[in-house]
Coordinates of C-alpha atoms in Angstrom, one line a residue:
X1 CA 3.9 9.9 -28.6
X2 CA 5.9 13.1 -29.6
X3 CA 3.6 15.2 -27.8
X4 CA 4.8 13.5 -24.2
X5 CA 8.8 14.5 -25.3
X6 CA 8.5 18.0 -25.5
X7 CA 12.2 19.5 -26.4
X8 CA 11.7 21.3 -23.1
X9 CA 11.8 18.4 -20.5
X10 CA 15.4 17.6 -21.1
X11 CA 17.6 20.8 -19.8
X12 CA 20.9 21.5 -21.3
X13 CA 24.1 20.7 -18.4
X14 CA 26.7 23.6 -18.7
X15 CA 29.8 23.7 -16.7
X16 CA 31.8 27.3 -17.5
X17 CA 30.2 27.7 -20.8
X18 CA 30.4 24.5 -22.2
X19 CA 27.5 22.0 -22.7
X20 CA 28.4 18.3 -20.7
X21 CA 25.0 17.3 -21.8
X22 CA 21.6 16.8 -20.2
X23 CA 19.3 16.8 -17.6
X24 CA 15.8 15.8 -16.5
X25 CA 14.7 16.5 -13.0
X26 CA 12.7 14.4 -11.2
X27 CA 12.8 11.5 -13.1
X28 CA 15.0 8.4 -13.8
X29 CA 14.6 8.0 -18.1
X30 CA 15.2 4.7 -19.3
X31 CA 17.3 4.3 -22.6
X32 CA 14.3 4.5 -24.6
X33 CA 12.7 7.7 -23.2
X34 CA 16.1 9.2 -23.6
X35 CA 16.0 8.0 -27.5
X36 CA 13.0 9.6 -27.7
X37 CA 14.2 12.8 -25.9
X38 CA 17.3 13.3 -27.9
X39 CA 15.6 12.4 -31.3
X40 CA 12.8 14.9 -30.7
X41 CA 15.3 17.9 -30.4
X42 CA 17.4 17.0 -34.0
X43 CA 19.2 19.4 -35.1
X44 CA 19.3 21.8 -32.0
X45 CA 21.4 18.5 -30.3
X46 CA 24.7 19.6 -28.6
X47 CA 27.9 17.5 -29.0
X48 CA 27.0 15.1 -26.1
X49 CA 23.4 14.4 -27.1
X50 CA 24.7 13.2 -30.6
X51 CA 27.1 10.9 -29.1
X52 CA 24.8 9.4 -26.7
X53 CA 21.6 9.5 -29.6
X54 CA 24.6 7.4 -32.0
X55 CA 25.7 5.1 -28.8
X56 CA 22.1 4.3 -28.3
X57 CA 21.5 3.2 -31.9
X58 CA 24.2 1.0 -32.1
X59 CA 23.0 -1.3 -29.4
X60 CA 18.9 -0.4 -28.6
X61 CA 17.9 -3.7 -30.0
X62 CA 20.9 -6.1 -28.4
X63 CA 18.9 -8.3 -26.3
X64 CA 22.2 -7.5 -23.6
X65 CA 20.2 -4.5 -22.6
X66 CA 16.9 -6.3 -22.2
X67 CA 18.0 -8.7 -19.5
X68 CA 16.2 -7.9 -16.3
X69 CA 18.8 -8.0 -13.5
X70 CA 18.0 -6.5 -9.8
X71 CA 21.5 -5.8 -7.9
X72 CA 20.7 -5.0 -3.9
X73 CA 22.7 -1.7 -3.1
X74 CA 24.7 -2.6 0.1
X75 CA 27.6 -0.4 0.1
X76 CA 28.1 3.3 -1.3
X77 CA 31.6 4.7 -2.2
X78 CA 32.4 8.4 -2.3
X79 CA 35.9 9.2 -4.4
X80 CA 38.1 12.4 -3.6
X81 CA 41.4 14.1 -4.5
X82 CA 44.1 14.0 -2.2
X83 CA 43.0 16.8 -0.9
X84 CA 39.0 15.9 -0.2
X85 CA 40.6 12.8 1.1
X86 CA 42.6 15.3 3.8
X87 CA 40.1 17.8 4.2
X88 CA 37.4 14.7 5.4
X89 CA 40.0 13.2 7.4
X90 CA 41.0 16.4 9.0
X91 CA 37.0 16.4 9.7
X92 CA 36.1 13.5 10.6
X93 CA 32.9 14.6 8.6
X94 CA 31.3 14.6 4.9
X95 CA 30.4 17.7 3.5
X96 CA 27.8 19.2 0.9
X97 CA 29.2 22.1 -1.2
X98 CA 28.2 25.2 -3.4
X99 CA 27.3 24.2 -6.8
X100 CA 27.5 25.5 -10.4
X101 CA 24.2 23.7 -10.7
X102 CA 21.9 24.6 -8.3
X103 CA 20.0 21.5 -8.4
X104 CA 23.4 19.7 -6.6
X105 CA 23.7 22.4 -3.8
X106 CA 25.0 21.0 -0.5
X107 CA 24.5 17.5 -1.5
X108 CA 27.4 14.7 -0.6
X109 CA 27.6 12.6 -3.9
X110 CA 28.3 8.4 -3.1
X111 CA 28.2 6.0 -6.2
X112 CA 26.4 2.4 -6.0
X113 CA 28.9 -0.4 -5.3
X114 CA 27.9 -3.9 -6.6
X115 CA 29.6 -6.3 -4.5
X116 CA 31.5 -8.9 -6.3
X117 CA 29.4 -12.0 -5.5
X118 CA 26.4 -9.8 -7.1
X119 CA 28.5 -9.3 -10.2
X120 CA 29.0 -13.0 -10.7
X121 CA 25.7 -13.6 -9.9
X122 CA 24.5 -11.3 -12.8
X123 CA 26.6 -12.8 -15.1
X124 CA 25.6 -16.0 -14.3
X125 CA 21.9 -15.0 -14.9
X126 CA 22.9 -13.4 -18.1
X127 CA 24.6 -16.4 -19.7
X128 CA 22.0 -18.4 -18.7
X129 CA 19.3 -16.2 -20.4
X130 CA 21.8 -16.2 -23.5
X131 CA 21.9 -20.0 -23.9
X132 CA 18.2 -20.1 -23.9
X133 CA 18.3 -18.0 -26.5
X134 CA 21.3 -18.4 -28.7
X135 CA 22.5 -21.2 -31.2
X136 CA 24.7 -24.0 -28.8
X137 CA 27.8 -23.3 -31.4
X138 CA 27.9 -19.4 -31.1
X139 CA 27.8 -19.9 -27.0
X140 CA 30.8 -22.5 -27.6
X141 CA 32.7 -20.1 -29.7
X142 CA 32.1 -17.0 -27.4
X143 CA 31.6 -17.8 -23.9
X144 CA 34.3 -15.4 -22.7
X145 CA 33.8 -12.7 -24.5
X146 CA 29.6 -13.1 -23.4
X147 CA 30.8 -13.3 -19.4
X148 CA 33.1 -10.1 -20.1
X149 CA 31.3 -7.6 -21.5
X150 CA 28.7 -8.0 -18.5
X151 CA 29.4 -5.5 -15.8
X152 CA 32.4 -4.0 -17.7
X153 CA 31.6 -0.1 -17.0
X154 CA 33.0 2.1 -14.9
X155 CA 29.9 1.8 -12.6
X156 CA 31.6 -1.4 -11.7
X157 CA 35.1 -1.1 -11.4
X158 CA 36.2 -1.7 -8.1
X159 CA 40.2 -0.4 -8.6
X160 CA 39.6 3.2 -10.9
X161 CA 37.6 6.0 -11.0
X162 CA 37.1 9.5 -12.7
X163 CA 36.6 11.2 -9.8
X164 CA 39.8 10.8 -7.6
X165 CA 42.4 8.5 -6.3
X166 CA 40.9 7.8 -2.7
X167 CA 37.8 6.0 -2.1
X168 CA 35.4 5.9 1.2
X169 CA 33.2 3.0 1.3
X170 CA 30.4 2.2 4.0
X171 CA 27.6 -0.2 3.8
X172 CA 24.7 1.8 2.8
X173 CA 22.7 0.8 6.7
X174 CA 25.4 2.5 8.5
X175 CA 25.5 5.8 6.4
X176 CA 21.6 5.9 6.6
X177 CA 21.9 5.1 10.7
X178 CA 24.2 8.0 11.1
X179 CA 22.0 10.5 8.6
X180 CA 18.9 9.7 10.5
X181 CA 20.7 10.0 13.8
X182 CA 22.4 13.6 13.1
X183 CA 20.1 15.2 10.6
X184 CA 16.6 13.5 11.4
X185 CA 15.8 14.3 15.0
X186 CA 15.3 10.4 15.2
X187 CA 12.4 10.3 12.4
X188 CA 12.5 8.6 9.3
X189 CA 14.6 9.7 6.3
X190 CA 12.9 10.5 2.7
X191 CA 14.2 8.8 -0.3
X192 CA 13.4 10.7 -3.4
X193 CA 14.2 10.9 -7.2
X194 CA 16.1 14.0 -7.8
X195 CA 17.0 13.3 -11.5
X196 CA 19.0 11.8 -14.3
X197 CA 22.1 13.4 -15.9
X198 CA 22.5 12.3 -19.8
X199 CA 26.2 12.7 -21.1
X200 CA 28.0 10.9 -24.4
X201 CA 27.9 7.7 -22.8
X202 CA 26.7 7.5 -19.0
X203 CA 23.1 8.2 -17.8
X204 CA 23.5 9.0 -14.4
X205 CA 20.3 8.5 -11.8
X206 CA 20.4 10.7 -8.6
X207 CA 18.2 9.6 -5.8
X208 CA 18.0 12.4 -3.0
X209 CA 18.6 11.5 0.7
X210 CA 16.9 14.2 2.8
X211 CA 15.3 14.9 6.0
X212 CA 11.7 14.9 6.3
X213 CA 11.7 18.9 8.3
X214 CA 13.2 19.8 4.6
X215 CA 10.5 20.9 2.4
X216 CA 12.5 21.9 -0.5
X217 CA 12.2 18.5 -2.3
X218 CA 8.1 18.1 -1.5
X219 CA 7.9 18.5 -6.0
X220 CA 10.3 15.1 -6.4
X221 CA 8.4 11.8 -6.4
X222 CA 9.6 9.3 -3.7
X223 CA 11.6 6.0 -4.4
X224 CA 8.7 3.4 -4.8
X225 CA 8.1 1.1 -2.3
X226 CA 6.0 -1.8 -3.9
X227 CA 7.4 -5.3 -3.5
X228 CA 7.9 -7.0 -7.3
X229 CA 8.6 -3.4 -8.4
X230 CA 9.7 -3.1 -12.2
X231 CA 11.3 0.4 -11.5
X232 CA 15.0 1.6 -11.7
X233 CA 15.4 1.8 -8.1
X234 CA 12.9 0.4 -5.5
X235 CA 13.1 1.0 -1.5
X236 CA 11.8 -2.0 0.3
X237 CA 12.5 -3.5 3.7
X238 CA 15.3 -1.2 4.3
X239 CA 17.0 -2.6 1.3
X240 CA 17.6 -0.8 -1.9
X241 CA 17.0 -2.5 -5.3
X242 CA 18.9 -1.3 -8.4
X243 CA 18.1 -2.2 -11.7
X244 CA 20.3 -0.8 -14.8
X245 CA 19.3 -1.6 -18.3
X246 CA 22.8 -1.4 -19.3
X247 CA 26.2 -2.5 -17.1
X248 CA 28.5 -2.5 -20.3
X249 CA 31.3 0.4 -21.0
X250 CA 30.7 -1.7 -24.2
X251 CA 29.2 -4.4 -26.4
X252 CA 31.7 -6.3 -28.7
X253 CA 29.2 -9.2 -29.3
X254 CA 26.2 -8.5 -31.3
X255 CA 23.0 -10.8 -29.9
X256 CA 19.9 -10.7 -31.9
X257 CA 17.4 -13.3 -32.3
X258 CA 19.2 -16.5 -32.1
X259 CA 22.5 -15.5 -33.0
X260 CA 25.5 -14.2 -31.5
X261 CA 28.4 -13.0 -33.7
X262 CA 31.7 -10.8 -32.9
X263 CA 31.1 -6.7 -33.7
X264 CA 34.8 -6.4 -34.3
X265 CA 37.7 -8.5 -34.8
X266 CA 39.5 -7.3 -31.6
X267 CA 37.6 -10.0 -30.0
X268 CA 40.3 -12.4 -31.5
X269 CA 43.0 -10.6 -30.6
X270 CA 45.5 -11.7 -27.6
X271 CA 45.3 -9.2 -25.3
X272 CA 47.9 -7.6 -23.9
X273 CA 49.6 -8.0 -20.5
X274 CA 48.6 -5.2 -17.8
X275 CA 52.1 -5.7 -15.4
X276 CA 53.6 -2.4 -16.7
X277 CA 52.7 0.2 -14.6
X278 CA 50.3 3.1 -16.1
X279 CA 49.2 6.9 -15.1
X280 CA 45.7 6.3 -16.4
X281 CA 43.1 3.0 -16.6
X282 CA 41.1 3.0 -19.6
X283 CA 37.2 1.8 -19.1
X284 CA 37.5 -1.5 -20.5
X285 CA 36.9 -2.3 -24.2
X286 CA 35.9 -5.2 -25.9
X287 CA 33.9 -3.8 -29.1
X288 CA 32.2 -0.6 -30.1
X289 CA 30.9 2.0 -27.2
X290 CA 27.3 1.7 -25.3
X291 CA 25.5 3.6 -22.9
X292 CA 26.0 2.6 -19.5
X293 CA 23.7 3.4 -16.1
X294 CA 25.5 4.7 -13.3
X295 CA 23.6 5.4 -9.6
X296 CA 24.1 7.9 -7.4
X297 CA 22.6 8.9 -3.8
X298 CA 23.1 12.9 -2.4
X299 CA 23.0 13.3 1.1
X300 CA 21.6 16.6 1.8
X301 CA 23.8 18.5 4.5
X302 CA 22.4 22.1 4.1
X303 CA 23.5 25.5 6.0
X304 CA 27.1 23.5 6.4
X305 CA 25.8 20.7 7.7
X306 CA 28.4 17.8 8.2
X307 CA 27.8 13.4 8.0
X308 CA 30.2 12.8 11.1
X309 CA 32.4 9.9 11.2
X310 CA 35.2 9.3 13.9
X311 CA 38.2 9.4 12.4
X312 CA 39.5 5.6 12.5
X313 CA 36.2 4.5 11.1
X314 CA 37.2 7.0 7.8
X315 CA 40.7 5.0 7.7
X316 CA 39.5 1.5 7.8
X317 CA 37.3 2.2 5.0
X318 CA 39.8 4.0 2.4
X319 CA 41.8 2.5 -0.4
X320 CA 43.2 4.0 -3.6
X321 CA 42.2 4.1 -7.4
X322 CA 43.4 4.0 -10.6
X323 CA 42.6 6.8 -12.0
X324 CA 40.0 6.7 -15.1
X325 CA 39.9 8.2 -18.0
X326 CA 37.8 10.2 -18.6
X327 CA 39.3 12.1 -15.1
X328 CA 37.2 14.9 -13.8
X329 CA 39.5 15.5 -11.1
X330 CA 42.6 17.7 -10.5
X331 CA 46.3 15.9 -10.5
X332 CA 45.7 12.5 -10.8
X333 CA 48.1 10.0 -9.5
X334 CA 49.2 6.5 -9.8
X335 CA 47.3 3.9 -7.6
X336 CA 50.4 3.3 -6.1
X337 CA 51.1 6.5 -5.1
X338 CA 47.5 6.7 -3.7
X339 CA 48.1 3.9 -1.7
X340 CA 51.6 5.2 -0.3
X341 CA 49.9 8.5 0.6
X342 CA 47.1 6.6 2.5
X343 CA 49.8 4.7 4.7
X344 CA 51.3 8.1 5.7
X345 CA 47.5 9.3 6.4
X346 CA 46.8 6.2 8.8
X347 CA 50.6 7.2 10.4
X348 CA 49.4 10.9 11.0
X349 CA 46.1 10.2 12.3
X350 CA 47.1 6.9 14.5
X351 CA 49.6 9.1 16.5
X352 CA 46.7 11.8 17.4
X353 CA 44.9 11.8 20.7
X354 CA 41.5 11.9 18.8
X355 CA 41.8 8.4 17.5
X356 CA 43.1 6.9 20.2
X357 CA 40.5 7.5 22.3
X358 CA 37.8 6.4 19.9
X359 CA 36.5 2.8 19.9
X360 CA 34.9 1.6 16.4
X361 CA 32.4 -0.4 16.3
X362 CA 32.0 -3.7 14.6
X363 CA 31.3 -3.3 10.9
X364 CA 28.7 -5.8 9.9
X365 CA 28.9 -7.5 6.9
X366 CA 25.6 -6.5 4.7
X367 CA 26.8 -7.7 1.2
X368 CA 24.4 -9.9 0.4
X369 CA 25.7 -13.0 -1.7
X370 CA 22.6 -13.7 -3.6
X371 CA 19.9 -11.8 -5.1
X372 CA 16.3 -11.4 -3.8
X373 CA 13.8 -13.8 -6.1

């Protein structure tokens, strides 16, 4: 077994000087290979690594992270600044950039969104699996608390994000129509497994959006395609599957074998009211921290290459966010303030000649309130 986790096959991340934590191209490492990774390298293990390797003891054996779930991707979200929110209204487009990691060069970064109906639906499943499995009297006592700490990462928030205060969301069918229009000469796109990014807490998977005249990818296996397909992400019948072991910022019910008991007293606690308004949204906490997946697709737009979307199309489908801690953005703002400064964007834009003349079509409705069996 340690002869297959070679100390080698995880690369350290650095970001001016500093180690974020690591990576793995080319394939998406479940929690356990990752275990496996970090344990293998001991005492050479940066500051990240040893928070992940401790997160990942605390909760490996919770049967929470052994409940198969399969969430269809329909809609991908891409979070900004203020001024990436100008700069790709000013646009109309979606840019790659120059990257400190070459592996991320001229890629557009969108984030999975679960729709809400999905998210209920998986907790649903969940409880269900849990009252299977667990004495009647501990589901009784800690219903709630078993319903909340499904889904409760940041991969799922809906109103924050460490990235920016202005979100772009589109139905994953619509960005893939206009990629395969503009960058695909009308052929078919290539979805492939760029990678996974390790830091203290999130495991990040990348899949790669590319066109098939690129041949810089040819090394990176492609998303599978096989129906009943066990994998972290699947592509089939122009729908993408995801499947995270883990969709919890954190695990303050402890589940193993036939019991369920609190990790922490907190649990009991009233919580407090959330009227007052705050600069920054904490990931919500109900116990001690664990590991949490987080999927990401890059749209390759190399030699400046541009995803082009009119203008009133860009509008309709941006609303602020809180911002989260921890933020990896410049100057982050109140959600309020986010939302004011998006009124004044709609004013400016509505009263130019370029959006008058365009005509948007119908957005379709692709969230899918069920999930495939």
């Amino acid at each position: 077994m340690a002869s297959c986790f070679q100390e080698y096959s995880l690369k350290e991340i650095k970001t001016s000087k500093t180690s974020r934590g690591y990576y793995r191209r080319g394939k998406l490492l479940s929690i356990d290979d990752i275990y496996l990774h970090l344990s293998a390298k001991k005492k050479k293990l940066k500051a990240a690594g040893q928070s992940m390797k401790s997160n990942i003891e605390s909760v490996i054996f919770d049967m929470f992270l052994h409940v198969p779930l399969e969430f269809p991707v329909c809609t991908l979200q891409h979070v900004t600044s203020q001024e990436g929110a100008k700069k790709i209204l000013d646009s109309q487009s979606f840019k790659g950039r120059k990257h400190e990691r070459p592996e991320f060069n001229a890629l557009s970064f969108w984030s999975a969104e679960v729709s809400l109906d999905n998210i209920e639906t998986g907790r649903l499943q969940v409880y269900k699996k849990m009252r299977r499995v667990v004495k009647a009297e501990d589901i009784e006592t800690f219903h709630e608390e078993m319903m909340e700490q499904f889904a409760n990462s940041p991969a799922f928030d809906k109103l924050a994000s460490r990235y920016g205060n202005f979100k772009f969301s589109f139905p994953l069918p619509d960005l893939l129509s206009r990629y395969k229009t503009q960058h695909c000469k009308g052929r078919e796109i290539q979805l492939r497994i760029l990678g996974t990014d390790v830091y203290k807490q999130e495991i990040a998977h990348y899949i790669l959006v590319h066109s098939p005249d690129t041949r810089d990818f040819i090394d990176l296996p492609m998303v599978s395609n096989k129906p009943n397909s066990q994998d972290v992400v699947s592509w089939i019948d122009e729908t993408l599957y995801w499947r995270p072991e883990s969709t919890s910022n954190s695990l303050g019910l402890k589940i193993f074998g036939n019991s369920c008991t609190a990790r922490c007293s907190d649990l009991q606690k009233p919580r407090r009211s959330t009227s007052r308004p705050r600069t920054w949204r904490k990931a919500r906490t109900f116990g001690p921290r664990c590991v949490w997946n987080h999927l990401v697709l890059c749209f390759h737009l190399p030699n400046d290459g541009e995803l082009k979307t009119p203008v009133q199309d860009l509008l309709s489908n941006l609303t602020p966010c809180h911002p989260l801690q921890p933020f990896l953005n410049n100057d982050p703002i109140q959600r309020n303030q986010a939302k004011e400064l998006i009124q004044r964007f709609k004013k400016t834009f509505k009263s130019s000649r370029d959006y008058r003349t365009q005509v948007s079509p119908k957005r379709k409705n692709y969230e899918k309130k069920n999930f495939r069996k």
